[in-house]
Coordinates of C-alpha atoms in Angstrom, one line a residue:
M1 CA 302.1 -5.1 -199.3
E2 CA 303.2 -1.7 -197.7
G3 CA 302.0 -0.2 -194.4
L4 CA 302.8 3.4 -195.8
W5 CA 300.4 4.3 -198.5
T6 CA 301.0 6.4 -201.7
M7 CA 299.1 8.5 -204.0
E8 CA 298.9 6.1 -205.7
K9 CA 297.6 3.1 -203.5
Q10 CA 294.7 5.2 -201.8
V11 CA 291.7 3.8 -203.7
Q12 CA 291.4 -0.8 -203.3
L13 CA 288.8 -2.7 -205.7
L14 CA 287.9 -4.6 -202.5
M15 CA 285.6 -6.8 -201.3
G16 CA 282.7 -6.2 -198.8
N17 CA 284.3 -8.3 -195.9
E18 CA 287.7 -7.0 -196.3
A19 CA 286.9 -2.8 -196.5
I20 CA 285.7 -3.5 -193.2
G21 CA 288.9 -5.7 -191.8
R22 CA 290.3 -2.3 -193.6
G23 CA 287.9 -0.2 -191.7
L24 CA 288.9 -2.1 -188.5
L25 CA 292.8 -1.5 -188.8
E26 CA 291.6 2.3 -190.1
A27 CA 290.4 3.0 -186.8
G28 CA 293.1 1.5 -184.4
C29 CA 291.4 -1.0 -183.3
Q30 CA 294.0 -3.7 -181.0
V31 CA 292.5 -6.8 -179.8
A32 CA 289.5 -8.8 -183.1
A33 CA 288.1 -11.6 -182.2
A34 CA 285.7 -14.1 -184.5
Y35 CA 284.4 -16.8 -185.0
P36 CA 284.0 -17.7 -188.1
G37 CA 280.9 -18.3 -190.5
T38 CA 279.3 -17.9 -193.4
P39 CA 279.2 -14.8 -194.7
S40 CA 281.0 -12.8 -191.8
T41 CA 284.3 -15.2 -192.2
E42 CA 286.8 -13.3 -194.3
V43 CA 286.3 -9.9 -192.2
L44 CA 288.6 -11.1 -189.3
Q45 CA 291.3 -12.6 -192.3
A46 CA 291.8 -9.5 -193.2
V47 CA 292.7 -8.6 -190.0
I48 CA 294.7 -11.7 -190.6
D49 CA 296.4 -10.9 -193.8
R50 CA 297.1 -7.1 -192.6
Q51 CA 298.1 -6.9 -189.5
H52 CA 301.3 -5.8 -191.2
E53 CA 299.5 -2.8 -191.5
A54 CA 298.9 -1.6 -188.1
V55 CA 300.4 0.7 -186.5
E56 CA 300.1 -0.6 -183.5
P57 CA 300.2 -3.4 -181.3
L58 CA 297.3 -5.6 -182.4
H59 CA 295.8 -9.1 -181.1
I60 CA 293.5 -10.8 -183.2
E61 CA 292.0 -14.8 -183.1
W62 CA 289.6 -17.4 -184.2
S63 CA 287.2 -17.4 -180.5
V64 CA 287.1 -20.9 -179.7
N65 CA 282.8 -19.8 -180.2
E66 CA 281.6 -15.9 -181.0
K67 CA 280.2 -15.5 -176.9
I68 CA 284.1 -16.1 -175.9
A69 CA 285.0 -13.8 -178.5
F70 CA 282.8 -10.3 -177.8
E71 CA 283.4 -11.5 -174.4
V72 CA 287.4 -11.3 -175.0
A73 CA 286.4 -7.6 -176.6
L74 CA 284.7 -6.6 -174.4
A75 CA 287.1 -7.2 -171.1
A76 CA 289.3 -4.9 -173.8
S77 CA 287.5 -2.1 -174.3
Y78 CA 287.1 -1.8 -170.4
T79 CA 290.4 -0.9 -169.9
G80 CA 290.3 2.3 -172.4
K81 CA 291.0 0.1 -176.3
R82 CA 290.1 -0.3 -179.4
A83 CA 287.8 -3.6 -179.7
A84 CA 285.3 -6.1 -181.9
A85 CA 284.3 -8.7 -181.9
V86 CA 283.3 -10.6 -185.4
M87 CA 280.7 -13.8 -186.1
K88 CA 277.4 -13.9 -188.4
Q89 CA 273.1 -13.6 -187.0
V90 CA 273.3 -17.2 -185.6
G91 CA 276.7 -16.5 -183.8
L92 CA 275.1 -13.9 -182.0
N93 CA 273.1 -15.9 -180.4
V94 CA 275.7 -18.2 -178.7
A95 CA 277.0 -14.8 -177.3
A96 CA 273.4 -13.7 -176.5
D97 CA 274.4 -14.5 -172.5
A98 CA 277.3 -11.3 -172.6
F99 CA 275.5 -8.9 -175.7
M100 CA 272.2 -8.5 -173.6
R101 CA 273.2 -7.7 -170.6
T102 CA 276.6 -5.3 -171.8
A103 CA 274.0 -2.7 -173.2
Y104 CA 273.8 -1.7 -168.9
L105 CA 276.1 -2.4 -168.9
G106 CA 278.5 0.0 -171.2
V107 CA 282.1 0.1 -172.2
K108 CA 285.7 2.4 -172.4
G109 CA 287.2 2.8 -175.3
G110 CA 284.7 1.8 -178.7
L111 CA 283.5 -2.5 -178.6
V112 CA 282.0 -3.0 -181.7
A113 CA 279.6 -6.8 -182.7
I114 CA 280.4 -7.0 -186.3
V115 CA 277.2 -8.9 -187.2
A116 CA 276.6 -10.9 -190.9
D117 CA 272.8 -10.9 -192.1
D118 CA 272.1 -13.6 -194.7
P119 CA 268.4 -12.6 -196.1
G120 CA 267.7 -15.9 -198.1
P121 CA 269.1 -17.1 -195.7
H122 CA 272.0 -18.1 -198.2
S123 CA 274.3 -21.0 -195.6
S124 CA 272.4 -20.0 -192.1
Q125 CA 269.6 -22.8 -190.4
N126 CA 267.7 -19.9 -190.0
E127 CA 267.8 -15.4 -191.5
Q128 CA 266.7 -13.6 -188.6
D129 CA 267.7 -9.6 -188.9
T130 CA 270.0 -8.3 -185.8
R131 CA 268.5 -5.2 -185.8
L132 CA 265.4 -6.3 -184.1
F133 CA 267.9 -8.5 -181.9
C134 CA 269.7 -4.9 -181.0
L135 CA 266.0 -3.7 -180.8
S136 CA 265.4 -5.4 -177.5
A137 CA 269.0 -5.3 -175.7
R138 CA 268.6 -1.4 -176.8
V139 CA 272.0 -1.7 -178.3
P140 CA 271.6 0.9 -181.5
V141 CA 272.9 -0.5 -184.6
L142 CA 274.3 0.5 -188.3
D143 CA 273.2 -1.5 -191.6
P144 CA 275.3 -0.1 -194.6
S145 CA 274.2 -0.3 -198.0
T146 CA 277.4 -0.4 -200.3
P147 CA 281.7 -2.1 -199.4
A148 CA 282.9 1.1 -199.3
E149 CA 279.5 2.5 -196.7
A150 CA 280.6 -0.9 -194.5
K151 CA 284.1 1.2 -194.2
A152 CA 282.9 3.9 -193.3
M153 CA 280.8 3.6 -190.4
V154 CA 283.9 1.4 -188.5
A155 CA 285.2 4.3 -187.6
E156 CA 281.7 5.6 -187.2
A157 CA 280.8 2.6 -185.1
F158 CA 283.7 3.3 -182.4
L159 CA 283.4 7.2 -182.0
L160 CA 279.3 6.2 -181.6
S161 CA 280.6 4.1 -179.5
E162 CA 283.0 5.6 -177.2
E163 CA 280.7 8.8 -176.4
Y164 CA 278.3 7.0 -175.1
E165 CA 279.4 3.9 -173.6
V166 CA 277.5 1.9 -175.2
P167 CA 277.9 -1.6 -177.6
V168 CA 277.2 -0.7 -181.3
V169 CA 276.8 -3.1 -184.0
L170 CA 277.6 -3.6 -187.8
R171 CA 274.7 -5.1 -189.7
P172 CA 276.2 -6.0 -193.2
T173 CA 274.5 -8.8 -195.6
T174 CA 275.7 -11.8 -197.4
R175 CA 275.3 -8.8 -200.8
I176 CA 277.4 -6.4 -199.1
C177 CA 279.9 -8.6 -197.4
H178 CA 280.6 -10.9 -200.7
S179 CA 280.5 -7.9 -203.7
R180 CA 283.3 -5.8 -204.5
Q181 CA 283.4 -2.4 -204.5
N182 CA 286.1 0.6 -205.3
V183 CA 287.0 1.2 -201.5
A184 CA 288.9 4.4 -200.5
L185 CA 291.8 3.2 -197.9
A186 CA 293.4 5.8 -195.4
E187 CA 296.7 5.5 -192.8
P188 CA 295.5 4.0 -190.1
V189 CA 295.4 5.8 -187.3
A190 CA 297.4 5.8 -184.1
L191 CA 295.7 5.8 -180.5
G192 CA 298.7 6.0 -178.1
R193 CA 296.1 3.9 -175.9
R194 CA 297.8 2.5 -172.8
A195 CA 295.3 -0.4 -171.1
A196 CA 294.1 1.2 -168.4
F197 CA 291.2 -0.5 -167.2
Q198 CA 289.3 1.5 -163.3
K199 CA 287.7 -0.9 -160.8
D200 CA 284.1 0.0 -160.5
P201 CA 282.0 -2.7 -159.4
A202 CA 279.0 -1.3 -159.1
R203 CA 279.1 -1.1 -162.9
W204 CA 281.2 -3.6 -164.2
A205 CA 280.1 -6.3 -161.8
A206 CA 276.1 -4.5 -161.1
T207 CA 273.7 -6.9 -158.9
P208 CA 270.6 -6.9 -159.7
A209 CA 270.4 -3.6 -157.5
F210 CA 271.9 -0.9 -159.9
L211 CA 270.9 -2.3 -162.7
P212 CA 267.4 -0.3 -163.2
A213 CA 269.3 3.2 -162.4
L214 CA 271.1 2.2 -165.2
H215 CA 268.9 0.6 -167.5
R216 CA 267.7 4.5 -167.4
Q217 CA 271.3 5.7 -168.0
L218 CA 271.1 3.6 -171.6
N219 CA 267.3 4.7 -172.3
D220 CA 268.4 8.9 -172.0
K221 CA 272.0 7.9 -173.7
L222 CA 269.5 6.2 -177.1
E223 CA 267.0 8.8 -177.2
Q224 CA 270.7 10.8 -177.9
I225 CA 272.0 8.7 -179.4
A226 CA 268.6 8.5 -182.2
R227 CA 269.2 12.4 -182.6
E228 CA 272.4 12.2 -183.6
P229 CA 272.2 14.3 -186.7
R230 CA 275.3 12.5 -187.9
F231 CA 273.1 9.5 -187.8
Q232 CA 269.8 11.1 -188.9
P233 CA 268.4 9.3 -191.9
H234 CA 269.5 11.1 -195.8
L235 CA 266.8 12.2 -197.9
M236 CA 268.1 12.6 -201.8
A237 CA 265.0 14.8 -202.2
G238 CA 262.3 14.8 -205.2
D239 CA 260.9 17.2 -207.1
G240 CA 258.1 17.9 -205.4
S241 CA 255.8 16.8 -208.2
L242 CA 254.7 13.3 -206.3
A243 CA 254.6 14.7 -202.5
R244 CA 253.4 13.6 -199.6
T245 CA 255.0 9.7 -201.0
A246 CA 258.5 8.6 -199.7
L247 CA 260.5 6.1 -200.4
V248 CA 261.6 4.2 -197.3
A249 CA 265.1 1.7 -197.3
S250 CA 267.9 1.4 -195.7
G251 CA 270.8 -1.8 -196.0
I252 CA 271.6 -3.0 -199.9
V253 CA 268.3 -2.8 -200.6
Y254 CA 269.1 1.3 -200.0
G255 CA 271.1 0.7 -203.8
H256 CA 268.9 -2.0 -205.3
L257 CA 265.7 0.5 -205.4
V258 CA 268.3 3.9 -206.6
D259 CA 269.3 1.7 -209.5
L260 CA 266.6 0.2 -209.6
L261 CA 264.7 4.3 -209.4
E262 CA 267.3 4.7 -212.3
E263 CA 267.0 2.5 -214.4
L264 CA 262.2 3.6 -214.4
G265 CA 263.4 7.0 -215.4
L266 CA 261.8 8.1 -211.9
S267 CA 265.6 9.8 -210.3
G268 CA 264.4 12.8 -207.8
R269 CA 261.0 12.5 -208.5
Y270 CA 259.6 11.6 -205.0
D271 CA 261.5 12.0 -201.7
L272 CA 264.0 8.6 -200.4
F273 CA 265.9 8.2 -197.2
Q274 CA 268.2 6.3 -196.4
V275 CA 268.4 5.4 -193.3
T276 CA 271.6 4.2 -192.1
M277 CA 270.9 3.8 -187.8
P278 CA 268.3 1.2 -188.2
Y279 CA 267.9 1.4 -184.3
P280 CA 267.0 3.6 -182.3
L281 CA 264.9 5.0 -185.2
S282 CA 265.2 8.9 -184.7
P283 CA 262.1 10.6 -184.0
L284 CA 262.4 13.8 -185.9
F285 CA 261.8 11.2 -188.6
I286 CA 259.6 9.1 -187.1
E287 CA 257.5 12.3 -186.8
Q288 CA 258.4 14.3 -189.9
L289 CA 257.0 11.0 -191.8
R290 CA 254.2 10.8 -190.1
T291 CA 253.1 14.6 -190.9
G292 CA 254.7 15.3 -194.1
Y293 CA 253.5 12.1 -195.5
D294 CA 250.4 10.0 -196.4
R295 CA 252.5 6.8 -198.6
V296 CA 255.3 5.9 -197.4
L297 CA 256.7 2.5 -198.9
V298 CA 259.1 0.5 -196.4
L299 CA 261.7 -2.1 -198.1
E300 CA 264.5 -3.2 -195.4
E301 CA 265.9 -7.6 -194.5
T302 CA 264.6 -9.6 -193.4
Y303 CA 262.3 -7.6 -190.8
P304 CA 259.6 -4.6 -190.3
V305 CA 262.3 -3.3 -188.2
I306 CA 261.6 0.2 -189.6
E307 CA 258.3 0.0 -190.5
M308 CA 257.4 -1.2 -186.6
Q309 CA 259.0 1.7 -185.7
L310 CA 257.0 4.1 -187.6
A311 CA 253.8 3.4 -186.9
H312 CA 253.0 5.1 -189.7
A313 CA 249.2 4.6 -191.3
G314 CA 250.0 4.5 -194.1
A315 CA 253.2 3.2 -194.5
C316 CA 253.7 -0.5 -196.9
G317 CA 255.5 -2.8 -196.1
R318 CA 256.8 -6.5 -195.5
H319 CA 254.6 -5.7 -191.2
S320 CA 251.8 -4.8 -193.4
G321 CA 252.1 -7.7 -195.7
A322 CA 252.1 -5.6 -198.7
I323 CA 256.0 -7.3 -200.0
P324 CA 256.2 -11.1 -198.9
R325 CA 257.4 -12.0 -195.2
E326 CA 260.6 -13.7 -195.5
G327 CA 263.1 -14.0 -197.9
E328 CA 266.0 -12.1 -199.6
M329 CA 264.7 -8.4 -201.4
T330 CA 266.5 -9.2 -204.4
P331 CA 266.9 -6.7 -207.0
D332 CA 263.2 -7.8 -208.6
L333 CA 261.6 -8.6 -206.0
V334 CA 262.1 -4.6 -205.5
H335 CA 260.7 -3.9 -208.4
R336 CA 258.0 -6.1 -208.5
A337 CA 257.4 -3.8 -205.1
L338 CA 257.9 -0.3 -205.8
A339 CA 255.3 -1.4 -209.6
D340 CA 252.6 -2.4 -206.7
F341 CA 253.4 0.9 -204.4
L342 CA 253.2 3.2 -207.5
G343 CA 251.0 1.5 -210.3
L344 CA 253.4 1.3 -212.5
P345 CA 253.5 -2.2 -214.7
Q346 CA 254.5 -5.0 -213.3
P347 CA 257.8 -6.3 -213.8
A348 CA 258.4 -9.7 -216.3
A349 CA 258.7 -12.9 -214.6
L350 CA 261.8 -14.3 -214.3
A351 CA 263.2 -18.3 -215.9
K352 CA 263.0 -20.0 -213.4
A353 CA 266.7 -21.5 -212.5
A354 CA 267.8 -24.6 -213.9
P355 CA 268.2 -27.2 -211.6
G356 CA 272.1 -27.5 -210.4
R357 CA 273.3 -31.6 -209.0
R358 CA 272.9 -31.1 -205.1
P359 CA 276.0 -30.3 -202.9
S360 CA 278.1 -33.6 -201.7
L361 CA 281.1 -34.3 -199.7
C362 CA 284.1 -33.3 -201.8
A363 CA 285.6 -36.3 -203.4
G364 CA 287.4 -38.8 -200.9
C365 CA 285.7 -36.7 -197.5
P366 CA 286.8 -39.2 -194.9
H367 CA 283.9 -38.0 -193.8
R368 CA 281.3 -40.2 -196.3
T369 CA 282.9 -43.3 -194.8
S370 CA 282.3 -42.3 -191.8
F371 CA 278.6 -41.7 -192.7
Y372 CA 278.4 -44.7 -194.8
A373 CA 279.7 -47.3 -192.1
I374 CA 277.5 -46.1 -189.9
K375 CA 274.3 -46.4 -192.0
K376 CA 275.4 -49.8 -192.7
T377 CA 276.1 -50.7 -189.2
F378 CA 273.2 -49.2 -187.7
P379 CA 270.4 -49.2 -190.5
K380 CA 267.7 -48.5 -188.3
G381 CA 269.5 -46.2 -186.0
I382 CA 268.7 -43.1 -184.9
Y383 CA 271.5 -40.4 -186.2
P384 CA 271.2 -36.5 -184.5
S385 CA 273.8 -34.6 -186.1
D386 CA 274.8 -30.9 -186.4
I387 CA 276.5 -27.2 -188.5
G388 CA 279.1 -27.8 -191.0
C389 CA 279.8 -29.3 -194.4
Y390 CA 279.0 -33.0 -192.9
T391 CA 275.9 -32.1 -192.2
L392 CA 275.8 -33.1 -196.2
G393 CA 275.8 -36.9 -194.5
I394 CA 271.8 -36.4 -195.4
N395 CA 272.6 -37.5 -198.4
L396 CA 274.0 -40.7 -197.4
K397 CA 270.8 -41.3 -195.4
A398 CA 272.8 -40.6 -191.9
V399 CA 271.6 -37.1 -190.5
D400 CA 268.2 -36.8 -188.9
T401 CA 268.9 -33.9 -187.4
A402 CA 270.4 -30.9 -187.4
H403 CA 269.3 -28.0 -185.7
C404 CA 271.9 -25.5 -184.1
M405 CA 276.4 -25.6 -183.1
G406 CA 276.7 -28.7 -180.2
A407 CA 272.8 -29.3 -179.7
C408 CA 273.6 -33.1 -181.2
I409 CA 274.5 -34.4 -179.1
S410 CA 272.4 -32.8 -176.2
Q411 CA 269.5 -34.1 -178.9
G412 CA 270.9 -37.4 -179.1
A413 CA 271.0 -37.4 -175.1
G414 CA 267.5 -36.2 -175.0
F415 CA 266.2 -38.7 -178.1
Y416 CA 267.9 -42.0 -175.0
Q417 CA 265.7 -40.1 -172.6
A418 CA 262.5 -40.8 -174.0
Y419 CA 263.4 -44.1 -175.7
A420 CA 264.6 -45.6 -172.3
Q421 CA 261.8 -43.7 -171.0
D422 CA 259.6 -47.3 -172.4
G423 CA 262.2 -49.9 -171.6
D424 CA 264.3 -49.8 -174.5
F425 CA 265.9 -47.9 -176.5
P426 CA 267.7 -47.5 -180.7
T427 CA 271.7 -46.9 -181.1
I428 CA 272.0 -43.6 -181.6
V429 CA 274.8 -42.5 -183.0
V430 CA 276.0 -38.3 -183.1
T431 CA 278.3 -36.5 -185.8
I432 CA 280.5 -33.2 -184.5
G433 CA 283.3 -32.3 -186.2
D434 CA 285.7 -31.2 -183.9
S435 CA 285.5 -26.9 -184.5
T436 CA 281.6 -27.8 -183.5
F437 CA 283.4 -29.8 -180.5
F438 CA 284.6 -27.5 -179.5
H439 CA 282.5 -24.6 -179.9
A440 CA 279.3 -25.6 -178.0
G441 CA 280.0 -30.0 -177.8
L442 CA 282.1 -30.3 -174.2
P443 CA 279.2 -29.1 -171.8
A444 CA 277.0 -31.3 -174.3
L445 CA 279.3 -33.9 -173.4
V446 CA 279.3 -33.3 -169.5
N447 CA 275.9 -33.3 -169.4
A448 CA 275.0 -36.5 -171.1
V449 CA 277.4 -38.1 -169.4
V450 CA 276.6 -37.1 -166.1
Q451 CA 272.8 -38.4 -167.2
Q452 CA 273.7 -41.3 -168.0
A453 CA 272.7 -40.7 -171.9
R454 CA 273.5 -44.8 -173.4
I455 CA 275.1 -42.8 -177.3
I456 CA 277.7 -42.8 -179.9
V457 CA 279.2 -40.0 -179.5
V458 CA 281.8 -39.8 -183.3
I459 CA 283.7 -36.9 -183.5
L460 CA 284.7 -35.9 -187.4
D461 CA 288.2 -34.7 -186.8
N462 CA 289.2 -33.5 -189.9
A463 CA 291.9 -30.5 -188.5
T464 CA 290.2 -27.6 -189.7
A465 CA 286.5 -25.7 -189.7
A466 CA 286.3 -27.1 -193.1
M467 CA 283.2 -25.1 -193.8
T468 CA 283.8 -22.1 -193.5
G469 CA 287.7 -21.6 -195.4
G470 CA 290.4 -24.0 -193.1
Q471 CA 290.4 -21.7 -190.1
P472 CA 292.5 -23.5 -187.1
V473 CA 291.2 -25.4 -185.1
P474 CA 292.4 -26.3 -181.4
H475 CA 293.9 -29.0 -181.7
L476 CA 296.9 -28.0 -184.0
G477 CA 298.7 -25.8 -182.2
W478 CA 297.9 -23.1 -184.3
A479 CA 296.1 -19.7 -184.1
A480 CA 295.3 -16.8 -186.4
G481 CA 297.1 -16.5 -188.7
G482 CA 300.0 -18.9 -188.0
R483 CA 300.6 -18.1 -185.3
P484 CA 302.0 -21.2 -183.1
T485 CA 300.6 -22.2 -179.9
R486 CA 299.6 -24.8 -177.5
A487 CA 297.2 -27.0 -178.6
V488 CA 294.4 -28.5 -176.7
A489 CA 293.9 -32.4 -177.6
I490 CA 290.4 -33.9 -177.8
E491 CA 291.4 -37.3 -175.7
P492 CA 291.7 -36.1 -173.2
L493 CA 289.2 -33.6 -172.3
V494 CA 286.5 -36.5 -173.7
R495 CA 288.7 -38.8 -170.8
A496 CA 287.5 -35.9 -168.3
A497 CA 283.7 -35.4 -169.6
G498 CA 283.7 -38.8 -167.6
V499 CA 283.5 -41.3 -170.8
D500 CA 284.9 -44.5 -170.3
F501 CA 285.1 -45.5 -174.3
L502 CA 287.2 -43.7 -176.7
E503 CA 288.5 -45.5 -179.6
V504 CA 290.3 -43.3 -182.3
C505 CA 290.4 -44.7 -186.2
D506 CA 290.7 -43.8 -189.8
P507 CA 287.5 -43.4 -191.3
Y508 CA 289.0 -44.5 -195.0
D509 CA 290.3 -48.3 -192.0
Q510 CA 286.1 -49.0 -192.8
E511 CA 287.0 -52.2 -191.7
R512 CA 287.5 -51.2 -188.2
L513 CA 285.5 -47.9 -188.0
E514 CA 282.6 -50.3 -188.5
E515 CA 284.0 -52.9 -185.6
L516 CA 284.5 -49.7 -183.2
L517 CA 281.2 -48.5 -183.7
R518 CA 279.2 -52.6 -183.1
Q519 CA 282.1 -52.6 -179.5
A520 CA 280.4 -49.0 -178.8
D521 CA 277.0 -50.9 -179.3
R522 CA 278.6 -53.6 -176.3
H523 CA 279.1 -50.5 -173.9
I524 CA 276.6 -48.4 -174.5
R525 CA 274.4 -52.1 -173.9
S526 CA 276.5 -53.6 -170.5
P527 CA 275.5 -53.2 -166.9
Q528 CA 278.6 -50.1 -166.2
G529 CA 277.8 -48.9 -170.1
G530 CA 277.0 -44.8 -170.8
V531 CA 278.2 -42.4 -173.4
A532 CA 280.6 -44.0 -175.7
V533 CA 283.0 -41.6 -178.6
I534 CA 284.5 -43.0 -181.2
I535 CA 286.9 -40.1 -182.4
S536 CA 286.6 -40.5 -186.6
R537 CA 289.9 -38.8 -187.6
H538 CA 291.2 -37.8 -191.0
G539 CA 292.8 -34.7 -192.3
C540 CA 290.3 -32.4 -195.3
L541 CA 291.3 -33.5 -198.4
M542 CA 291.2 -29.2 -199.2
D543 CA 294.3 -29.0 -197.1
K544 CA 296.7 -30.2 -200.8
A545 CA 299.4 -31.2 -197.7
V546 CA 296.1 -34.3 -196.9
L547 CA 296.3 -34.8 -200.2
K548 CA 299.3 -34.9 -201.1
G549 CA 300.1 -37.0 -197.8
Q550 CA 297.6 -40.1 -199.0
A551 CA 298.5 -43.3 -200.7
R552 CA 296.9 -42.9 -204.2
F553 CA 295.1 -45.2 -206.7
A554 CA 293.9 -45.1 -210.2
L555 CA 291.0 -47.1 -210.1
T556 CA 288.9 -47.9 -212.4
I557 CA 285.7 -50.6 -212.6
N558 CA 285.9 -53.7 -214.5
D559 CA 282.7 -55.5 -216.9
A560 CA 281.8 -58.2 -212.6
C561 CA 279.8 -54.3 -212.5
V562 CA 275.6 -55.0 -212.2
G563 CA 274.9 -51.4 -212.3
C564 CA 273.6 -51.8 -208.1
R565 CA 274.4 -48.4 -208.0
K566 CA 275.2 -49.1 -204.4
C567 CA 278.5 -46.4 -205.1
V568 CA 276.9 -44.0 -207.3
D569 CA 273.2 -43.4 -205.1
Q570 CA 274.4 -45.3 -201.7
F571 CA 278.4 -43.8 -201.0
E572 CA 277.0 -41.0 -203.4
C573 CA 281.0 -40.0 -204.2
P574 CA 280.4 -37.1 -207.0
A575 CA 283.3 -38.9 -208.7
M576 CA 281.1 -41.6 -209.8
S577 CA 277.8 -41.6 -212.4
M578 CA 276.0 -43.9 -214.2
D579 CA 276.8 -44.8 -218.3
A580 CA 273.3 -43.6 -220.0
E581 CA 271.7 -46.5 -220.1
G582 CA 272.3 -46.8 -216.8
G583 CA 273.5 -50.2 -216.6
R584 CA 277.3 -50.3 -215.3
A585 CA 279.1 -47.2 -213.1
L586 CA 282.3 -44.9 -214.1
I587 CA 284.8 -43.0 -212.7
D588 CA 285.1 -39.5 -213.6
Q589 CA 289.2 -39.4 -213.1
D590 CA 289.5 -36.1 -213.1
R591 CA 287.5 -36.0 -210.0
C592 CA 288.2 -38.6 -208.5
V593 CA 291.4 -38.8 -205.8
G594 CA 292.3 -42.5 -206.2
C595 CA 291.5 -42.4 -202.0
G596 CA 289.6 -46.1 -202.1
T597 CA 287.3 -46.1 -199.9
C598 CA 284.7 -46.7 -202.2
I599 CA 286.7 -50.0 -203.0
P600 CA 284.7 -52.1 -199.8
V601 CA 281.1 -49.8 -201.5
C602 CA 281.4 -52.7 -203.6
P603 CA 279.0 -56.0 -203.3
V604 CA 280.8 -57.8 -207.0
K605 CA 284.2 -56.3 -205.8
A606 CA 283.9 -54.2 -209.5
I607 CA 286.6 -51.6 -208.5
I608 CA 290.2 -52.0 -208.4
K609 CA 293.1 -51.0 -207.9
E610 CA 295.5 -51.1 -211.2
A611 CA 298.6 -49.5 -209.7
Q612 CA 299.2 -46.8 -207.7
A613 CA 299.6 -43.5 -208.8

């Protein structure tokens, strides 16, 4: 795509995340850092894909974790340049230490944190609401209702950040991130800024003595921001026939409500407010609702952030209990809430969706053989695991816990300490992905070594951040956009953490992996034992080069099959199934990748290689 836009190219059909990425380029962002996580991942990828459209130097990075991404962007903003950090809602928990302090100290160049929320949740460990986090952190937050609005808000967020020297959060949700809309494009701006950090230790390195004054300044700024005319809630006035009743909505829920009112023939009858800045909520708006309306329906995701700030006696919403206090505000739920509020007939109940096949690791996934070997070797073990596609090891009964990024090693150590107090301990096998290991596993590994935890850590190294689309990991030597960089190998880091037992194995060699697991168990139980680490290394088969580069076999099942279901139930390869009578296993040749990892699973050796494909 060309860097200069003709009139014919001024509108494009874009995914919400693509629109936000384009908005960063148009607004003159020069440093963009992120850690991948659904539903935010495509924002930085869009910047990578469109970096040739930038008119000024642009640094893009997939950071090791969200805290680092935020801190990189923060320092860039100190120099006067515009910067952005991109993450999902639970990623903000990782960045919280830096994020919470930044509001006090402020910024110079615009700093926008794009934090994608996941009401539902669809692909997250919780459905926390970033707007409530921002209320606690004292950071303004903008809530777009469409992809086009999300793009436009990027520029507004940078302007607001620079005018008041505060960080600003743009908070799209899953339905905004992944929906598509025709979006008007503009020329990227050339701000012509050169990095110029002005030293001011009383601000940038503020000790507690300076913080009360900085806090007062922040409160003053927030009061001014709340009164900004361009961020006042937008009113779509009713015809006056139903006075003193108002509808208030924000984000994607506003779009649902507008569509629903039109569908029901109620457009233009009620005063309808769109809140684009849920925090700080305008005191003028709060007073307008308190004095002008007796009944107010507040529709928002996920927590009652607007409703609680309104503190309106006639408000109905999630805080009042009129709407379920959890889950996504789907169009059906909005319809039911509106019908309850207005005394309209309830919509017909939606038919229940047919149950689908449960998510499973891909055919040929190296993680499957790792989990199978762990479960087979230590059937009575405890298996802490982590966040990633390998969480699906739960299907193989080789994952007992999955809490948050990096927690598996710490939890493994905690299990050990609790059992060791009683004089003995079970074999504890931790599984953690390579990207997660770099993200948050290293400090936990150091702590486990220092605290002398006797656990086995299996690093599932498939050479990519697979769950979020194959972003690069530090040990490959590739940065964002395919730029070559220094590779940081896992093995030296593990050694430097103080681990004495370290082995590397291709999990496709299941017999070898099982032997290494037994050796690791002997090590942790020896007098000099401590943490044992095995790196289970085989590339992700979503990478076509990996699939093309490995041996591939034509596999069949012969008459020796006794229908024990071990390959289907315990190994759970999606290419395996049972015939209609359940008496014999079948291989779906369209799904099978010919890896042969199922061969040692069969107790009667009924799975055979016919010939190399």
